[in-house]
PDB file of C-alpha atoms in Angstrom:
ATOM      1  CA  MET B   1      -8.161   3.132  -6.570  1.00 40.00           C
ATOM      2  CA  SER B   2     -10.467   5.561  -7.697  1.00 41.00           C
ATOM      3  CA  GLU B   3     -14.067   5.030  -7.895  1.00 46.00           C
ATOM      4  CA  THR B   4     -14.260   5.859 -11.571  1.00 46.00           C
ATOM      5  CA  ALA B   5     -15.413   3.664 -13.963  1.00 58.00           C
ATOM      6  CA  SER B   6     -12.624   2.494 -15.557  1.00 74.00           C
ATOM      7  CA  PRO B   7     -12.858  -0.752 -17.603  1.00 84.00           C
ATOM      8  CA  VAL B   8     -11.734  -3.910 -16.006  1.00 92.00           C
ATOM      9  CA  LEU B   9      -8.581  -5.414 -17.468  1.00 94.00           C
ATOM     10  CA  ILE B  10      -9.474  -8.994 -16.031  1.00 96.00           C
ATOM     11  CA  ARG B  11     -11.516 -10.760 -13.800  1.00 97.00           C
ATOM     12  CA  VAL B  12      -9.853 -13.706 -12.215  1.00 97.00           C
ATOM     13  CA  PRO B  13     -12.166 -16.349 -10.225  1.00 97.00           C
ATOM     14  CA  ILE B  14      -9.973 -17.763  -6.979  1.00 95.00           C
ATOM     15  CA  GLU B  15     -11.394 -20.379  -5.033  1.00 90.00           C
ATOM     16  CA  LEU B  16     -10.038 -20.607  -1.476  1.00 90.00           C
ATOM     17  CA  ARG B  17      -7.855 -23.195   0.060  1.00 89.00           C
ATOM     18  CA  TRP B  18      -8.200 -24.337   3.687  1.00 89.00           C
ATOM     19  CA  ARG B  19      -4.684 -23.310   4.161  1.00 92.00           C
ATOM     20  CA  ASP B  20      -5.740 -19.756   3.460  1.00 91.00           C
ATOM     21  CA  LEU B  21      -7.339 -19.576   7.005  1.00 89.00           C
ATOM     22  CA  ASP B  22      -5.986 -18.120  10.064  1.00 88.00           C
ATOM     23  CA  ALA B  23      -6.780 -18.595  13.523  1.00 89.00           C
ATOM     24  CA  PHE B  24      -9.958 -16.538  13.411  1.00 87.00           C
ATOM     25  CA  ASN B  25     -11.408 -18.831  10.579  1.00 86.00           C
ATOM     26  CA  HIS B  26     -11.132 -16.229   7.613  1.00 89.00           C
ATOM     27  CA  VAL B  27      -8.653 -15.706   5.012  1.00 92.00           C
ATOM     28  CA  ASN B  28      -5.488 -14.177   6.227  1.00 91.00           C
ATOM     29  CA  ASN B  29      -4.742 -10.964   5.112  1.00 91.00           C
ATOM     30  CA  SER B  30      -1.303 -11.952   3.366  1.00 92.00           C
ATOM     31  CA  ASN B  31      -3.217 -14.262   1.121  1.00 94.00           C
ATOM     32  CA  PHE B  32      -5.060 -11.179  -0.292  1.00 95.00           C
ATOM     33  CA  MET B  33      -1.693 -10.403  -1.868  1.00 95.00           C
ATOM     34  CA  THR B  34      -1.187 -13.737  -3.410  1.00 95.00           C
ATOM     35  CA  TYR B  35      -4.702 -13.679  -5.036  1.00 96.00           C
ATOM     36  CA  LEU B  36      -3.672 -10.341  -6.381  1.00 97.00           C
ATOM     37  CA  GLU B  37      -0.179 -11.788  -7.743  1.00 96.00           C
ATOM     38  CA  GLU B  38      -2.138 -14.727  -9.460  1.00 96.00           C
ATOM     39  CA  ALA B  39      -4.631 -12.049 -11.090  1.00 97.00           C
ATOM     40  CA  ARG B  40      -1.720  -9.942 -12.193  1.00 96.00           C
ATOM     41  CA  ILE B  41       0.335 -13.034 -13.736  1.00 96.00           C
ATOM     42  CA  ARG B  42      -2.867 -14.258 -15.598  1.00 96.00           C
ATOM     43  CA  TRP B  43      -3.459 -10.568 -16.923  1.00 96.00           C
ATOM     44  CA  PHE B  44       0.394 -10.567 -18.304  1.00 95.00           C
ATOM     45  CA  ASP B  45       0.240 -13.877 -19.577  1.00 95.00           C
ATOM     46  CA  SER B  46      -3.263 -13.110 -21.481  1.00 94.00           C
ATOM     47  CA  LEU B  47      -1.479 -10.383 -23.409  1.00 93.00           C
ATOM     48  CA  GLY B  48      -0.310 -12.755 -26.078  1.00 90.00           C
ATOM     49  CA  GLU B  49       2.992 -10.850 -26.164  1.00 91.00           C
ATOM     50  CA  ALA B  50       6.444 -10.768 -24.152  1.00 91.00           C
ATOM     51  CA  TRP B  51       5.792  -8.661 -21.152  1.00 93.00           C
ATOM     52  CA  VAL B  52       8.963  -9.983 -19.338  1.00 93.00           C
ATOM     53  CA  THR B  53      12.333 -10.683 -21.239  1.00 94.00           C
ATOM     54  CA  ASP B  54      15.613 -11.574 -20.533  1.00 96.00           C
ATOM     55  CA  ALA B  55      16.489  -7.656 -20.478  1.00 96.00           C
ATOM     56  CA  THR B  56      13.457  -6.313 -18.918  1.00 96.00           C
ATOM     57  CA  ALA B  57      11.175  -7.542 -15.882  1.00 97.00           C
ATOM     58  CA  PRO B  58       8.553  -5.740 -13.811  1.00 97.00           C
ATOM     59  CA  LEU B  59       8.992  -5.266 -10.128  1.00 96.00           C
ATOM     60  CA  LEU B  60       6.541  -4.461  -7.699  1.00 96.00           C
ATOM     61  CA  ALA B  61       7.318  -0.863  -6.303  1.00 97.00           C
ATOM     62  CA  ALA B  62       4.232  -0.452  -4.161  1.00 97.00           C
ATOM     63  CA  VAL B  63       1.296  -1.637  -2.646  1.00 97.00           C
ATOM     64  CA  GLN B  64      -1.860  -0.275  -1.169  1.00 97.00           C
ATOM     65  CA  MET B  65      -4.407  -2.548   0.256  1.00 97.00           C
ATOM     66  CA  ASN B  66      -7.831  -1.393   1.981  1.00 97.00           C
ATOM     67  CA  TYR B  67      -9.068  -4.457   3.731  1.00 97.00           C
ATOM     68  CA  ARG B  68     -12.788  -4.261   3.968  1.00 97.00           C
ATOM     69  CA  ILE B  69     -14.697  -7.466   5.142  1.00 96.00           C
ATOM     70  CA  PRO B  70     -13.090 -10.579   6.067  1.00 95.00           C
ATOM     71  CA  ILE B  71     -13.447 -13.355   3.566  1.00 95.00           C
ATOM     72  CA  PRO B  72     -15.038 -16.256   5.154  1.00 91.00           C
ATOM     73  CA  TYR B  73     -14.430 -20.239   4.266  1.00 87.00           C
ATOM     74  CA  PRO B  74     -15.810 -21.786   2.305  1.00 88.00           C
ATOM     75  CA  ALA B  75     -16.117 -19.108  -0.449  1.00 90.00           C
ATOM     76  CA  LYS B  76     -15.191 -18.147  -3.759  1.00 93.00           C
ATOM     77  CA  VAL B  77     -13.965 -14.619  -4.727  1.00 97.00           C
ATOM     78  CA  VAL B  78     -13.061 -12.777  -7.772  1.00 98.00           C
ATOM     79  CA  VAL B  79     -10.265 -10.716  -8.229  1.00 98.00           C
ATOM     80  CA  GLU B  80     -10.860  -7.440 -10.615  1.00 97.00           C
ATOM     81  CA  LEU B  81      -7.925  -5.294 -12.158  1.00 97.00           C
ATOM     82  CA  ILE B  82      -8.046  -1.829 -13.507  1.00 96.00           C
ATOM     83  CA  ALA B  83      -5.694   0.181 -15.088  1.00 94.00           C
ATOM     84  CA  ASP B  84      -5.358   3.345 -12.768  1.00 95.00           C
ATOM     85  CA  ARG B  85      -2.406   4.871 -14.488  1.00 95.00           C
ATOM     86  CA  ILE B  86       0.037   4.340 -17.288  1.00 95.00           C
ATOM     87  CA  GLY B  87       3.354   5.743 -16.759  1.00 95.00           C
ATOM     88  CA  THR B  88       6.810   5.966 -18.634  1.00 96.00           C
ATOM     89  CA  SER B  89       8.162   2.921 -17.136  1.00 97.00           C
ATOM     90  CA  SER B  90       5.011   1.813 -14.992  1.00 97.00           C
ATOM     91  CA  VAL B  91       1.801   1.016 -14.528  1.00 96.00           C
ATOM     92  CA  THR B  92      -0.538   1.678 -11.457  1.00 97.00           C
ATOM     93  CA  ILE B  93      -3.241  -1.386 -11.449  1.00 97.00           C
ATOM     94  CA  GLY B  94      -6.230  -0.846  -9.356  1.00 97.00           C
ATOM     95  CA  HIS B  95      -7.653  -3.772  -7.420  1.00 97.00           C
ATOM     96  CA  ARG B  96     -10.791  -5.111  -6.001  1.00 97.00           C
ATOM     97  CA  ILE B  97     -11.585  -8.814  -4.290  1.00 98.00           C
ATOM     98  CA  VAL B  98     -15.025  -9.108  -4.447  1.00 98.00           C
ATOM     99  CA  SER B  99     -17.593 -12.157  -3.718  1.00 96.00           C
ATOM    100  CA  ASP B 100     -18.190 -14.225  -6.742  1.00 94.00           C
ATOM    101  CA  ASP B 101     -21.582 -12.725  -6.930  1.00 95.00           C
ATOM    102  CA  GLY B 102     -20.199  -9.202  -6.904  1.00 94.00           C
ATOM    103  CA  ALA B 103     -22.372  -8.371  -3.723  1.00 96.00           C
ATOM    104  CA  THR B 104     -19.627  -7.970  -1.009  1.00 97.00           C
ATOM    105  CA  LEU B 105     -16.065  -5.835  -1.642  1.00 98.00           C
ATOM    106  CA  HIS B 106     -13.513  -7.699   0.745  1.00 98.00           C
ATOM    107  CA  ALA B 107     -10.591  -5.281  -0.410  1.00 98.00           C
ATOM    108  CA  ASP B 108      -9.554  -2.663  -2.466  1.00 98.00           C
ATOM    109  CA  GLY B 109      -6.597  -0.395  -3.487  1.00 97.00           C
ATOM    110  CA  HIS B 110      -3.774  -0.613  -6.016  1.00 97.00           C
ATOM    111  CA  VAL B 111      -0.103  -1.858  -6.696  1.00 97.00           C
ATOM    112  CA  VAL B 112       2.603  -0.058  -8.850  1.00 98.00           C
ATOM    113  CA  MET B 113       4.393  -1.874 -11.111  1.00 97.00           C
ATOM    114  CA  VAL B 114       7.740  -0.615 -12.622  1.00 98.00           C
ATOM    115  CA  TRP B 115       9.496  -2.381 -15.510  1.00 98.00           C
ATOM    116  CA  ILE B 116      13.564  -2.423 -14.918  1.00 98.00           C
ATOM    117  CA  ASP B 117      16.438  -3.258 -17.198  1.00 97.00           C
ATOM    118  CA  ARG B 118      17.817  -6.387 -15.394  1.00 97.00           C
ATOM    119  CA  ALA B 119      21.391  -5.397 -16.118  1.00 97.00           C
ATOM    120  CA  THR B 120      21.546  -2.099 -14.486  1.00 97.00           C
ATOM    121  CA  GLY B 121      18.319  -2.349 -12.080  1.00 95.00           C
ATOM    122  CA  ARG B 122      17.185   1.040 -13.539  1.00 97.00           C
ATOM    123  CA  PRO B 123      13.605   1.899 -14.650  1.00 97.00           C
ATOM    124  CA  THR B 124      12.897   0.928 -18.364  1.00 97.00           C
ATOM    125  CA  PRO B 125      10.243   1.896 -20.759  1.00 96.00           C
ATOM    126  CA  LEU B 126       6.689   0.024 -20.104  1.00 95.00           C
ATOM    127  CA  PRO B 127       6.780  -2.611 -22.650  1.00 94.00           C
ATOM    128  CA  ASP B 128       4.230  -1.682 -25.545  1.00 93.00           C
ATOM    129  CA  THR B 129       2.094  -4.898 -24.927  1.00 93.00           C
ATOM    130  CA  VAL B 130       1.196  -3.696 -21.425  1.00 94.00           C
ATOM    131  CA  ARG B 131       1.020  -0.321 -22.552  1.00 93.00           C
ATOM    132  CA  SER B 132      -1.961  -0.923 -25.257  1.00 91.00           C
ATOM    133  CA  HIS B 133      -3.529  -3.526 -23.437  1.00 92.00           C
ATOM    134  CA  ALA B 134      -3.822  -1.572 -20.186  1.00 92.00           C
ATOM    135  CA  ALA B 135      -5.075   1.527 -22.213  1.00 89.00           C
ATOM    136  CA  GLN B 136      -7.616  -0.476 -24.075  1.00 77.00           C
ATOM    137  CA  PRO B 137      -8.481  -3.674 -22.047  1.00 58.00           C
ATOM    138  CA  ALA B 138     -10.123  -6.467 -23.790  1.00 55.00           C
ATOM    139  CA  SER B 139     -13.825  -6.770 -23.472  1.00 52.00           C
ATOM    140  CA  ALA B 140     -15.118  -9.095 -20.619  1.00 46.00           C
TER     141      ALA B 140
END
């Protein structure tokens, strides 16, 4: 994810669960992906229009995660999503996982979501609602 001042699509607070911890008493790295998934679904659902249909659906095509500082327990974190790039059939969504006060960056990176035709498995145009909301995110 670039360090440019891209508008934030959504900020999703996440409360840690005891089961998120690993043997080192901090959040296991695999749970970071679950937090991102939760934020993406909440953003998609907030669009107010269909982003998945019987004919088309998004697939996670790529993930890049930079683990910066472990998340201790107990803690509250916030996942911030940013539209880094809007393509023909995909959107690259930048992400940051920060402490609830924003002072600590725990992780950053991006994911690439590609929309496909469910019947053929081939890429299909990005839904208009995803394209328009990614291009002009709602105010926080």
